[in-house]
mmCIF file of C-alpha atoms in Angstrom:
data_model
loop_
_atom_site.group_PDB
_atom_site.id
_atom_site.type_symbol
_atom_site.label_atom_id
_atom_site.label_comp_id
_atom_site.label_asym_id
_atom_site.label_seq_id
_atom_site.Cartn_x
_atom_site.Cartn_y
_atom_site.Cartn_z
ATOM 1 C CA MET A 1272 -5.267 74.059 -20.558
ATOM 2 C CA ALA A 1273 -7.544 71.901 -22.938
ATOM 3 C CA ALA A 1274 -8.119 73.458 -26.235
ATOM 4 C CA HIS A 1275 -11.801 74.309 -25.703
ATOM 5 C CA ASP A 1276 -10.963 76.263 -22.523
ATOM 6 C CA ALA A 1277 -8.720 78.502 -24.079
ATOM 7 C CA LEU A 1278 -11.515 79.120 -26.345
ATOM 8 C CA SER A 1279 -13.947 79.968 -23.706
ATOM 9 C CA LEU A 1280 -15.933 77.049 -25.231
ATOM 10 C CA THR A 1281 -17.364 74.572 -23.140
ATOM 11 C CA GLN A 1282 -16.696 70.681 -24.071
ATOM 12 C CA ASP A 1283 -20.118 70.117 -26.108
ATOM 13 C CA GLN A 1284 -19.631 73.461 -27.768
ATOM 14 C CA PHE A 1285 -16.053 72.606 -29.075
ATOM 15 C CA ARG A 1286 -16.757 69.388 -30.198
ATOM 16 C CA GLN A 1287 -19.339 71.332 -32.430
ATOM 17 C CA CYS A 1288 -17.077 73.155 -33.633
ATOM 18 C CA LEU A 1289 -15.202 70.672 -35.143
ATOM 19 C CA ARG A 1290 -18.303 68.582 -36.722
ATOM 20 C CA ILE A 1291 -19.178 71.605 -38.465
ATOM 21 C CA SER A 1292 -15.915 72.453 -39.939
ATOM 22 C CA LEU A 1293 -14.799 68.881 -40.382
ATOM 23 C CA GLY A 1294 -18.149 67.971 -41.987
ATOM 24 C CA SER A 1295 -17.903 70.891 -44.414
ATOM 25 C CA LEU A 1296 -14.467 70.087 -44.787
ATOM 26 C CA ILE A 1297 -15.128 66.529 -45.888
ATOM 27 C CA GLY A 1298 -17.844 67.828 -48.719
ATOM 28 C CA PHE A 1299 -15.296 70.238 -50.002
ATOM 29 C CA GLY A 1300 -13.210 68.086 -50.517
ATOM 30 C CA PHE A 1301 -15.136 65.490 -51.959
ATOM 31 C CA ALA A 1302 -16.546 67.797 -54.389
ATOM 32 C CA HIS A 1303 -13.009 68.644 -55.640
ATOM 33 C CA LEU A 1304 -11.845 65.305 -55.700
ATOM 34 C CA THR A 1305 -14.758 64.307 -57.691
ATOM 35 C CA GLN A 1306 -15.095 67.271 -59.841
ATOM 36 C CA TRP A 1307 -18.693 67.486 -59.071
ATOM 37 C CA SER A 1308 -20.191 70.966 -61.171
ATOM 38 C CA THR A 1309 -22.373 71.958 -58.638
ATOM 39 C CA GLY A 1310 -20.052 71.750 -55.341
ATOM 40 C CA LEU A 1311 -21.894 73.953 -53.123
ATOM 41 C CA PHE A 1312 -24.693 71.726 -51.832
ATOM 42 C CA PHE A 1313 -21.533 69.300 -50.266
ATOM 43 C CA CYS A 1314 -20.324 72.578 -48.514
ATOM 44 C CA VAL A 1315 -23.137 74.233 -47.087
ATOM 45 C CA TYR A 1316 -25.168 71.274 -46.436
ATOM 46 C CA PRO A 1317 -22.929 70.038 -43.394
ATOM 47 C CA VAL A 1318 -22.918 73.711 -42.275
ATOM 48 C CA LEU A 1319 -26.861 73.513 -42.323
ATOM 49 C CA LEU A 1320 -27.089 70.215 -40.398
ATOM 50 C CA LEU A 1321 -24.672 70.284 -38.146
ATOM 51 C CA GLY A 1322 -25.242 73.892 -37.685
ATOM 52 C CA MET A 1323 -28.825 73.495 -37.040
ATOM 53 C CA VAL A 1324 -28.731 70.060 -34.778
ATOM 54 C CA PRO A 1325 -26.566 70.547 -31.822
ATOM 55 C CA ARG A 1326 -27.267 66.847 -31.047
ATOM 56 C CA PHE A 1327 -27.652 64.548 -34.378
ATOM 57 C CA SER A 1328 -30.319 61.806 -34.598
ATOM 58 C CA THR A 1329 -32.096 59.146 -36.849
ATOM 59 C CA HIS A 1330 -35.007 61.441 -36.734
ATOM 60 C CA ALA A 1331 -32.938 64.564 -37.858
ATOM 61 C CA SER A 1332 -31.193 62.345 -40.477
ATOM 62 C CA LEU A 1333 -34.303 61.144 -41.930
ATOM 63 C CA GLN A 1334 -35.793 64.397 -42.364
ATOM 64 C CA PHE A 1335 -32.733 65.675 -44.180
ATOM 65 C CA VAL A 1336 -32.454 63.117 -46.832
ATOM 66 C CA ALA A 1337 -35.897 62.977 -47.333
ATOM 67 C CA ALA A 1338 -36.468 66.737 -47.963
ATOM 68 C CA SER A 1339 -33.852 66.446 -50.712
ATOM 69 C CA LEU A 1340 -35.820 63.331 -52.607
ATOM 70 C CA VAL A 1341 -38.820 64.884 -52.246
ATOM 71 C CA ASN A 1342 -37.669 68.222 -53.673
ATOM 72 C CA VAL A 1343 -36.102 66.252 -56.747
ATOM 73 C CA VAL A 1344 -39.266 64.520 -57.493
ATOM 74 C CA GLU A 1345 -41.537 67.863 -57.060
ATOM 75 C CA VAL A 1346 -39.360 70.008 -59.271
ATOM 76 C CA TYR A 1347 -39.000 67.015 -62.117
ATOM 77 C CA VAL A 1348 -42.824 66.614 -62.186
ATOM 78 C CA LEU A 1349 -43.894 70.068 -61.725
ATOM 79 C CA ALA A 1350 -41.384 71.667 -63.427
ATOM 80 C CA GLY A 1351 -41.646 69.359 -66.206
ATOM 81 C CA MET A 1352 -45.188 69.808 -66.596
ATOM 82 C CA PHE A 1353 -45.647 73.208 -65.902
ATOM 83 C CA GLY A 1354 -42.551 75.083 -65.956
ATOM 84 C CA ASP A 1355 -43.761 77.058 -69.371
ATOM 85 C CA GLN A 1356 -47.068 78.346 -67.397
ATOM 86 C CA PRO A 1357 -46.141 80.611 -65.005
ATOM 87 C CA LEU A 1358 -49.568 81.586 -64.012
ATOM 88 C CA LEU A 1359 -50.145 77.716 -62.680
ATOM 89 C CA MET A 1360 -46.256 77.613 -61.160
ATOM 90 C CA THR A 1361 -46.792 80.384 -58.891
ATOM 91 C CA PRO A 1362 -49.450 79.162 -56.686
ATOM 92 C CA LEU A 1363 -48.187 75.567 -57.143
ATOM 93 C CA ALA A 1364 -44.861 77.122 -55.644
ATOM 94 C CA TRP A 1365 -46.635 78.776 -52.964
ATOM 95 C CA SER A 1366 -48.500 75.612 -51.656
ATOM 96 C CA LEU A 1367 -45.216 73.545 -51.457
ATOM 97 C CA PHE A 1368 -43.818 76.781 -49.662
ATOM 98 C CA ALA A 1369 -46.363 76.566 -47.222
ATOM 99 C CA ILE A 1370 -46.297 72.752 -46.618
ATOM 100 C CA ARG A 1371 -42.468 73.755 -45.823
ATOM 101 C CA PHE A 1372 -43.296 76.453 -43.611
ATOM 102 C CA TYR A 1373 -45.969 74.829 -41.981
ATOM 103 C CA CYS A 1374 -43.353 71.665 -41.224
ATOM 104 C CA MET A 1375 -41.244 74.429 -39.576
ATOM 105 C CA ALA A 1376 -43.702 76.357 -37.134
ATOM 106 C CA SER A 1377 -45.008 73.310 -35.788
ATOM 107 C CA GLY A 1378 -41.678 72.425 -34.772
ATOM 108 C CA ARG A 1379 -41.499 68.668 -34.924
ATOM 109 C CA PHE A 1380 -40.580 68.434 -38.848
ATOM 110 C CA PHE A 1381 -38.443 71.986 -38.500
ATOM 111 C CA LEU A 1382 -35.205 70.372 -40.555
ATOM 112 C CA PHE A 1383 -37.793 68.850 -43.206
ATOM 113 C CA GLY A 1384 -39.071 71.991 -43.592
ATOM 114 C CA ALA A 1385 -35.851 73.886 -43.720
ATOM 115 C CA ASN A 1386 -34.024 72.163 -45.980
ATOM 116 C CA GLY A 1387 -36.585 71.629 -48.275
ATOM 117 C CA LEU A 1388 -37.381 75.359 -48.339
ATOM 118 C CA VAL A 1389 -33.825 76.295 -49.641
ATOM 119 C CA SER A 1390 -33.152 73.401 -51.882
ATOM 120 C CA SER A 1391 -36.676 73.117 -53.822
ATOM 121 C CA SER A 1392 -36.752 77.329 -54.320
ATOM 122 C CA VAL A 1393 -33.064 76.749 -55.876
ATOM 123 C CA LEU A 1394 -34.231 73.700 -57.932
ATOM 124 C CA PHE A 1395 -37.097 75.222 -59.173
ATOM 125 C CA HIS A 1396 -35.362 78.868 -60.144
ATOM 126 C CA PHE A 1397 -32.781 76.765 -62.080
ATOM 127 C CA ALA A 1398 -35.114 74.001 -63.730
ATOM 128 C CA SER A 1399 -36.317 77.401 -65.458
ATOM 129 C CA TYR A 1400 -33.044 77.854 -67.537
ATOM 130 C CA PRO A 1401 -32.789 75.230 -70.456
ATOM 131 C CA ASP A 1402 -29.273 75.643 -70.754
ATOM 132 C CA MET A 1403 -28.732 74.856 -67.012
ATOM 133 C CA ASP A 1404 -27.509 70.828 -66.107
ATOM 134 C CA PHE A 1405 -30.476 70.657 -63.894
ATOM 135 C CA GLY A 1406 -30.011 66.577 -64.155
ATOM 136 C CA GLY A 1407 -26.383 67.293 -62.594
ATOM 137 C CA MET A 1408 -27.639 69.605 -59.809
ATOM 138 C CA ALA A 1409 -30.215 66.979 -58.732
ATOM 139 C CA LYS A 1410 -28.296 64.453 -58.285
ATOM 140 C CA ALA A 1411 -25.662 66.111 -56.682
ATOM 141 C CA ASN A 1412 -28.407 67.611 -54.277
ATOM 142 C CA VAL A 1413 -29.100 64.153 -53.076
ATOM 143 C CA THR A 1414 -25.753 62.591 -53.261
ATOM 144 C CA ALA A 1415 -24.609 65.736 -50.812
ATOM 145 C CA SER A 1416 -27.572 64.913 -48.662
ATOM 146 C CA LEU A 1417 -26.729 61.527 -48.271
ATOM 147 C CA LEU A 1418 -23.226 62.128 -47.817
ATOM 148 C CA THR A 1419 -23.677 64.686 -45.264
ATOM 149 C CA VAL A 1420 -25.657 62.526 -43.199
ATOM 150 C CA ALA A 1421 -23.164 60.051 -43.559
ATOM 151 C CA VAL A 1422 -20.255 62.476 -42.480
ATOM 152 C CA ALA A 1423 -22.822 63.398 -39.484
ATOM 153 C CA TRP A 1424 -22.864 60.093 -38.162
ATOM 154 C CA LEU A 1425 -19.224 59.921 -38.449
ATOM 155 C CA LEU A 1426 -18.163 62.976 -36.483
ATOM 156 C CA CYS A 1427 -21.125 62.739 -33.632
ATOM 157 C CA GLY A 1428 -19.300 59.213 -33.335
ATOM 158 C CA LEU A 1429 -16.130 60.809 -32.952
ATOM 159 C CA PHE A 1430 -16.910 63.640 -31.508
ATOM 160 C CA PRO A 1431 -19.981 62.890 -29.350
ATOM 161 C CA PRO A 1432 -21.558 65.492 -27.075
ATOM 162 C CA LYS A 1433 -20.565 64.798 -23.497
ATOM 163 C CA GLN A 1434 -23.736 66.021 -21.892
ATOM 164 C CA ALA A 1435 -27.329 64.293 -22.652
ATOM 165 C CA ALA A 1436 -30.458 66.750 -23.095
ATOM 166 C CA ALA A 1437 -33.568 66.188 -23.510
ATOM 167 C CA PRO A 1438 -35.168 66.641 -27.042
ATOM 168 C CA PRO A 1439 -36.690 70.023 -27.443
ATOM 169 C CA SER A 1440 -40.415 70.438 -27.565
ATOM 170 C CA PRO A 1441 -42.414 71.678 -29.858
ATOM 171 C CA PRO A 1442 -43.145 75.443 -29.520
ATOM 172 C CA GLN A 1443 -46.607 76.553 -28.267
ATOM 173 C CA LYS A 1444 -48.201 78.407 -30.886
ATOM 174 C CA SER A 1445 -51.922 79.810 -30.874
ATOM 175 C CA PRO A 1446 -53.835 78.823 -33.933
ATOM 176 C CA GLU A 1447 -53.568 82.690 -35.206
ATOM 177 C CA GLN A 1448 -49.914 82.817 -34.832
ATOM 178 C CA LEU A 1449 -49.234 79.631 -36.804
ATOM 179 C CA ARG A 1450 -51.614 81.041 -39.871
ATOM 180 C CA HIS A 1451 -49.441 83.741 -39.577
ATOM 181 C CA GLN A 1452 -45.931 82.455 -39.764
ATOM 182 C CA VAL A 1453 -47.229 80.055 -42.332
ATOM 183 C CA LEU A 1454 -48.541 82.697 -44.741
ATOM 184 C CA LEU A 1455 -45.802 85.087 -44.154
ATOM 185 C CA GLY A 1456 -43.174 82.627 -44.660
ATOM 186 C CA SER A 1457 -44.567 81.558 -48.224
ATOM 187 C CA THR A 1458 -46.099 84.283 -49.602
ATOM 188 C CA VAL A 1459 -42.409 86.005 -48.796
ATOM 189 C CA ALA A 1460 -40.541 83.169 -50.329
ATOM 190 C CA THR A 1461 -43.168 83.344 -53.479
ATOM 191 C CA VAL A 1462 -42.415 86.778 -53.749
ATOM 192 C CA SER A 1463 -38.508 86.008 -53.790
ATOM 193 C CA PHE A 1464 -38.917 82.719 -56.204
ATOM 194 C CA LEU A 1465 -40.879 85.254 -58.873
ATOM 195 C CA VAL A 1466 -38.092 88.280 -58.437
ATOM 196 C CA PHE A 1467 -35.294 85.717 -59.223
ATOM 197 C CA GLN A 1468 -37.009 84.653 -62.062
ATOM 198 C CA ILE A 1469 -38.544 87.723 -63.459
ATOM 199 C CA PHE A 1470 -35.250 89.806 -63.418
ATOM 200 C CA ASP A 1471 -33.002 86.720 -64.783
ATOM 201 C CA LEU A 1472 -30.884 86.526 -61.624
ATOM 202 C CA ARG A 1473 -28.660 83.073 -62.035
ATOM 203 C CA ASP A 1474 -25.766 84.481 -60.990
ATOM 204 C CA SER A 1475 -26.908 85.502 -57.536
ATOM 205 C CA LEU A 1476 -27.731 82.329 -55.717
ATOM 206 C CA SER A 1477 -26.098 83.716 -52.327
ATOM 207 C CA ALA A 1478 -28.887 86.460 -52.430
ATOM 208 C CA GLN A 1479 -31.440 83.749 -53.104
ATOM 209 C CA VAL A 1480 -30.443 81.859 -50.366
ATOM 210 C CA THR A 1481 -30.205 84.728 -48.110
ATOM 211 C CA THR A 1482 -34.081 85.435 -48.615
ATOM 212 C CA LEU A 1483 -34.931 82.301 -47.732
ATOM 213 C CA LEU A 1484 -32.990 82.212 -44.497
ATOM 214 C CA MET A 1485 -34.363 85.283 -43.036
ATOM 215 C CA LEU A 1486 -37.623 83.838 -42.886
ATOM 216 C CA PHE A 1487 -36.454 80.920 -40.385
ATOM 217 C CA PRO A 1488 -37.423 82.817 -37.783
ATOM 218 C CA MET A 1489 -40.932 82.995 -39.474
ATOM 219 C CA THR A 1490 -41.371 86.681 -37.697
ATOM 220 C CA TYR A 1491 -40.944 89.988 -38.621
ATOM 221 C CA ALA A 1492 -38.781 91.042 -35.675
ATOM 222 C CA GLY A 1493 -36.851 87.893 -35.934
ATOM 223 C CA ALA A 1494 -36.051 88.589 -39.384
ATOM 224 C CA LEU A 1495 -34.822 91.786 -38.799
ATOM 225 C CA GLN A 1496 -32.633 90.705 -36.189
ATOM 226 C CA TYR A 1497 -31.306 88.013 -38.466
ATOM 227 C CA GLY A 1498 -30.964 90.120 -41.255
ATOM 228 C CA ARG A 1499 -28.505 92.801 -39.318
ATOM 229 C CA ALA A 1500 -26.410 89.882 -38.448
ATOM 230 C CA ARG A 1501 -26.236 88.339 -41.751
ATOM 231 C CA ALA A 1502 -24.564 91.105 -43.522
ATOM 232 C CA VAL A 1503 -22.409 91.380 -40.843
ATOM 233 C CA GLY A 1504 -21.686 87.689 -41.288
ATOM 234 C CA VAL A 1505 -21.570 87.975 -45.071
ATOM 235 C CA LEU A 1506 -18.823 91.004 -45.100
ATOM 236 C CA LEU A 1507 -16.750 88.998 -42.407
ATOM 237 C CA GLY A 1508 -17.129 85.808 -44.453
ATOM 238 C CA CYS A 1509 -16.302 87.350 -47.773
ATOM 239 C CA ASN A 1510 -13.064 89.024 -46.749
ATOM 240 C CA ALA A 1511 -11.834 85.556 -45.056
ATOM 241 C CA ALA A 1512 -12.572 84.207 -48.062
ATOM 242 C CA LEU A 1513 -10.847 86.747 -50.441
ATOM 243 C CA LEU A 1514 -7.641 86.579 -47.755
ATOM 244 C CA ILE A 1515 -7.194 82.732 -48.377
ATOM 245 C CA GLN A 1516 -7.385 83.287 -52.025
ATOM 246 C CA LEU A 1517 -4.698 86.255 -51.874
ATOM 247 C CA LEU A 1518 -2.754 84.225 -49.262
ATOM 248 C CA LEU A 1519 -2.489 81.200 -51.731
ATOM 249 C CA TYR A 1520 -2.377 83.184 -55.122
ATOM 250 C CA ASP A 1521 -1.588 80.486 -57.945
ATOM 251 C CA TRP A 1522 -1.691 77.450 -55.271
ATOM 252 C CA TYR A 1523 -5.648 78.155 -54.776
ATOM 253 C CA SER A 1524 -6.714 74.967 -56.775
ATOM 254 C CA ASN A 1525 -4.046 72.982 -54.800
ATOM 255 C CA TRP A 1526 -6.842 71.047 -52.294
ATOM 256 C CA LEU A 1527 -3.670 70.307 -50.043
ATOM 257 C CA LEU A 1528 -2.860 73.833 -49.542
ATOM 258 C CA VAL A 1529 -6.708 75.497 -49.456
ATOM 259 C CA GLY A 1530 -8.121 72.717 -47.159
ATOM 260 C CA PRO A 1531 -6.664 73.774 -43.722
ATOM 261 C CA LEU A 1532 -7.134 77.238 -44.372
ATOM 262 C CA TYR A 1533 -10.692 76.743 -45.054
ATOM 263 C CA TRP A 1534 -11.034 74.580 -42.137
ATOM 264 C CA VAL A 1535 -9.603 76.944 -39.980
ATOM 265 C CA ALA A 1536 -11.967 80.012 -41.153
ATOM 266 C CA LEU A 1537 -14.930 77.552 -40.480
ATOM 267 C CA MET A 1538 -13.345 76.749 -37.275
ATOM 268 C CA PHE A 1539 -13.793 80.690 -36.486
ATOM 269 C CA PHE A 1540 -16.916 81.065 -37.276
ATOM 270 C CA ALA A 1541 -18.445 78.036 -35.807
ATOM 271 C CA ARG A 1542 -17.285 79.148 -32.653
ATOM 272 C CA ARG A 1543 -19.058 82.491 -32.751
ATOM 273 C CA HIS A 1544 -21.796 80.436 -34.165
ATOM 274 C CA VAL A 1545 -21.895 78.121 -30.937
ATOM 275 C CA ARG A 1546 -21.368 81.084 -28.401
ATOM 276 C CA GLU A 1547 -24.257 82.782 -30.236
ATOM 277 C CA GLY A 1548 -26.736 80.018 -29.488
ATOM 278 C CA VAL A 1549 -28.809 81.248 -32.454
ATOM 279 C CA SER A 1550 -28.294 81.735 -36.281
ATOM 280 C CA GLY A 1551 -26.436 84.823 -36.238
ATOM 281 C CA VAL A 1552 -23.242 86.383 -37.677
ATOM 282 C CA GLY A 1553 -21.178 82.851 -37.046
ATOM 283 C CA PHE A 1554 -23.571 80.772 -39.305
ATOM 284 C CA ALA A 1555 -23.902 83.478 -41.568
ATOM 285 C CA GLY A 1556 -20.128 83.504 -41.949
ATOM 286 C CA ALA A 1557 -19.701 80.007 -42.228
ATOM 287 C CA THR A 1558 -22.363 79.253 -44.976
ATOM 288 C CA THR A 1559 -20.716 82.431 -46.811
ATOM 289 C CA ILE A 1560 -17.258 80.765 -46.512
ATOM 290 C CA ALA A 1561 -18.954 77.294 -48.028
ATOM 291 C CA VAL A 1562 -20.787 79.070 -51.020
ATOM 292 C CA ILE A 1563 -17.977 80.927 -52.022
ATOM 293 C CA PHE A 1564 -15.666 77.762 -51.638
ATOM 294 C CA GLY A 1565 -18.343 75.518 -53.297
ATOM 295 C CA GLN A 1566 -19.046 77.760 -55.995
ATOM 296 C CA TYR A 1567 -15.909 79.361 -56.909
ATOM 297 C CA LEU A 1568 -13.226 76.981 -56.561
ATOM 298 C CA LEU A 1569 -11.355 77.896 -59.464
ATOM 299 C CA PRO A 1570 -8.426 80.168 -59.521
ATOM 300 C CA GLN A 1571 -8.523 82.038 -62.511
ATOM 301 C CA GLN A 1572 -12.150 83.368 -61.414
ATOM 302 C CA ASP A 1573 -11.979 86.926 -60.326
ATOM 303 C CA ALA A 1574 -12.483 86.324 -56.410
ATOM 304 C CA ILE A 1575 -12.368 90.089 -55.787
ATOM 305 C CA TYR A 1576 -15.114 90.801 -58.258
ATOM 306 C CA GLN A 1577 -17.038 87.676 -56.622
ATOM 307 C CA THR A 1578 -16.954 88.765 -53.431
ATOM 308 C CA LEU A 1579 -17.771 92.311 -53.753
ATOM 309 C CA TYR A 1580 -20.591 91.568 -55.755
ATOM 310 C CA ARG A 1581 -21.743 88.642 -53.432
ATOM 311 C CA PHE A 1582 -21.599 91.492 -50.709
ATOM 312 C CA SER A 1583 -23.675 93.794 -52.544
ATOM 313 C CA SER A 1584 -26.268 91.300 -53.851
ATOM 314 C CA ILE A 1585 -26.616 90.251 -50.167
ATOM 315 C CA THR A 1586 -27.053 93.972 -49.038
ATOM 316 C CA VAL A 1587 -30.155 94.781 -51.315
ATOM 317 C CA ALA A 1588 -31.646 91.397 -50.781
ATOM 318 C CA VAL A 1589 -31.591 91.908 -47.229
ATOM 319 C CA MET A 1590 -33.172 95.515 -47.830
ATOM 320 C CA VAL A 1591 -35.643 94.519 -50.257
ATOM 321 C CA ALA A 1592 -36.742 91.277 -48.043
ATOM 322 C CA LEU A 1593 -37.338 93.153 -44.797
ATOM 323 C CA THR A 1594 -39.471 95.602 -46.750
ATOM 324 C CA VAL A 1595 -41.611 92.863 -48.425
ATOM 325 C CA ILE A 1596 -41.895 90.791 -44.947
ATOM 326 C CA TYR A 1597 -42.796 94.253 -43.154
ATOM 327 C CA ILE A 1598 -45.628 94.563 -45.521
ATOM 328 C CA VAL A 1599 -46.898 91.268 -45.348
ATOM 329 C CA HIS A 1600 -46.580 91.127 -41.474
ATOM 330 C CA LYS A 1601 -48.448 94.148 -41.204
ATOM 331 C CA MET A 1602 -51.175 93.064 -43.615
ATOM 332 C CA LEU A 1603 -51.641 89.856 -41.838
ATOM 333 C CA ASN A 1604 -52.410 91.697 -38.387
ATOM 334 C CA LEU A 1605 -55.158 93.527 -40.207
ATOM 335 C CA LEU A 1606 -57.287 90.516 -39.720
ATOM 336 C CA PRO A 1607 -58.007 88.713 -36.231
ATOM 337 C CA ALA A 1608 -57.406 85.196 -37.835
ATOM 338 C CA THR A 1609 -53.706 85.732 -38.726
ATOM 339 C CA ARG A 1610 -52.886 88.233 -36.484
ATOM 340 C CA TYR A 1611 -49.682 87.788 -34.623
ATOM 341 C CA THR A 1612 -49.451 88.649 -30.854
ATOM 342 C CA VAL A 1613 -46.799 87.833 -28.329
ATOM 343 C CA SER A 1614 -48.004 87.189 -24.603
#
């Protein structure tokens, strides 16, 4: 019996699992061997791209790379000019988030908006700290995007989808629904940005990213469902990462030993992700593994503390983000022009 049959997956699902896990493994190996200071992008971007795009295309690759290039230029210009003026930076950040959510809500440029939302928020946040190597982070962001696209093309050539499928058509939404989603997403993303700035939460990158990923459904009901799945996925991902470090102990810095275990963990979560068909527990677990291995590659770091801190911070972030999403959702529904109704 074939491997994918034994795992209760279709042939295309099994091939997508291989693309996700091998793509992130290549990124992890590249960041480790070249000793980039920010390995996070190299591990996470393949999971985001290959997890959200089952069938890769030139249109998707151009969106992904363009988002990173545009984000770096925006952050360099705006943060350099208005970084010390929060009263100006806040509406500028809101405007940029609104453009991203319009791309996501309209459908055709969802990947550009999604990648741009995550990376621009992270880059804007860290650009405000003078002791951070923003130049190195920006270079890592662009390099990781280019490497991810190249790896995606390679893996799609090695493990191509067997069944051709028509590209998804853009969702049909009323003007009120479109306004609601854009205003909801951009407002909550701005609140998240301000909270992490005001409370100096530079060590809570995973929690910040979680608040943004929760906005991908662009509805309160979708955020509520994803928030629950995200919490479960993060718990499983943290435990898997901790188990790997405990098994390897002093050999945790040996890539030849940690690489195969990292790939096995990614295959487990990728399998659940393709079976769920949406960004749920499997996707959350895969991104959690990628973030932990991308940020904490050194054996002398306290894995137990990092794991517990990560899970607790994400749990708090999910609860707070859901509260803000609910409040903004209710306020927008008070106005007919921004009322979200489901037919």
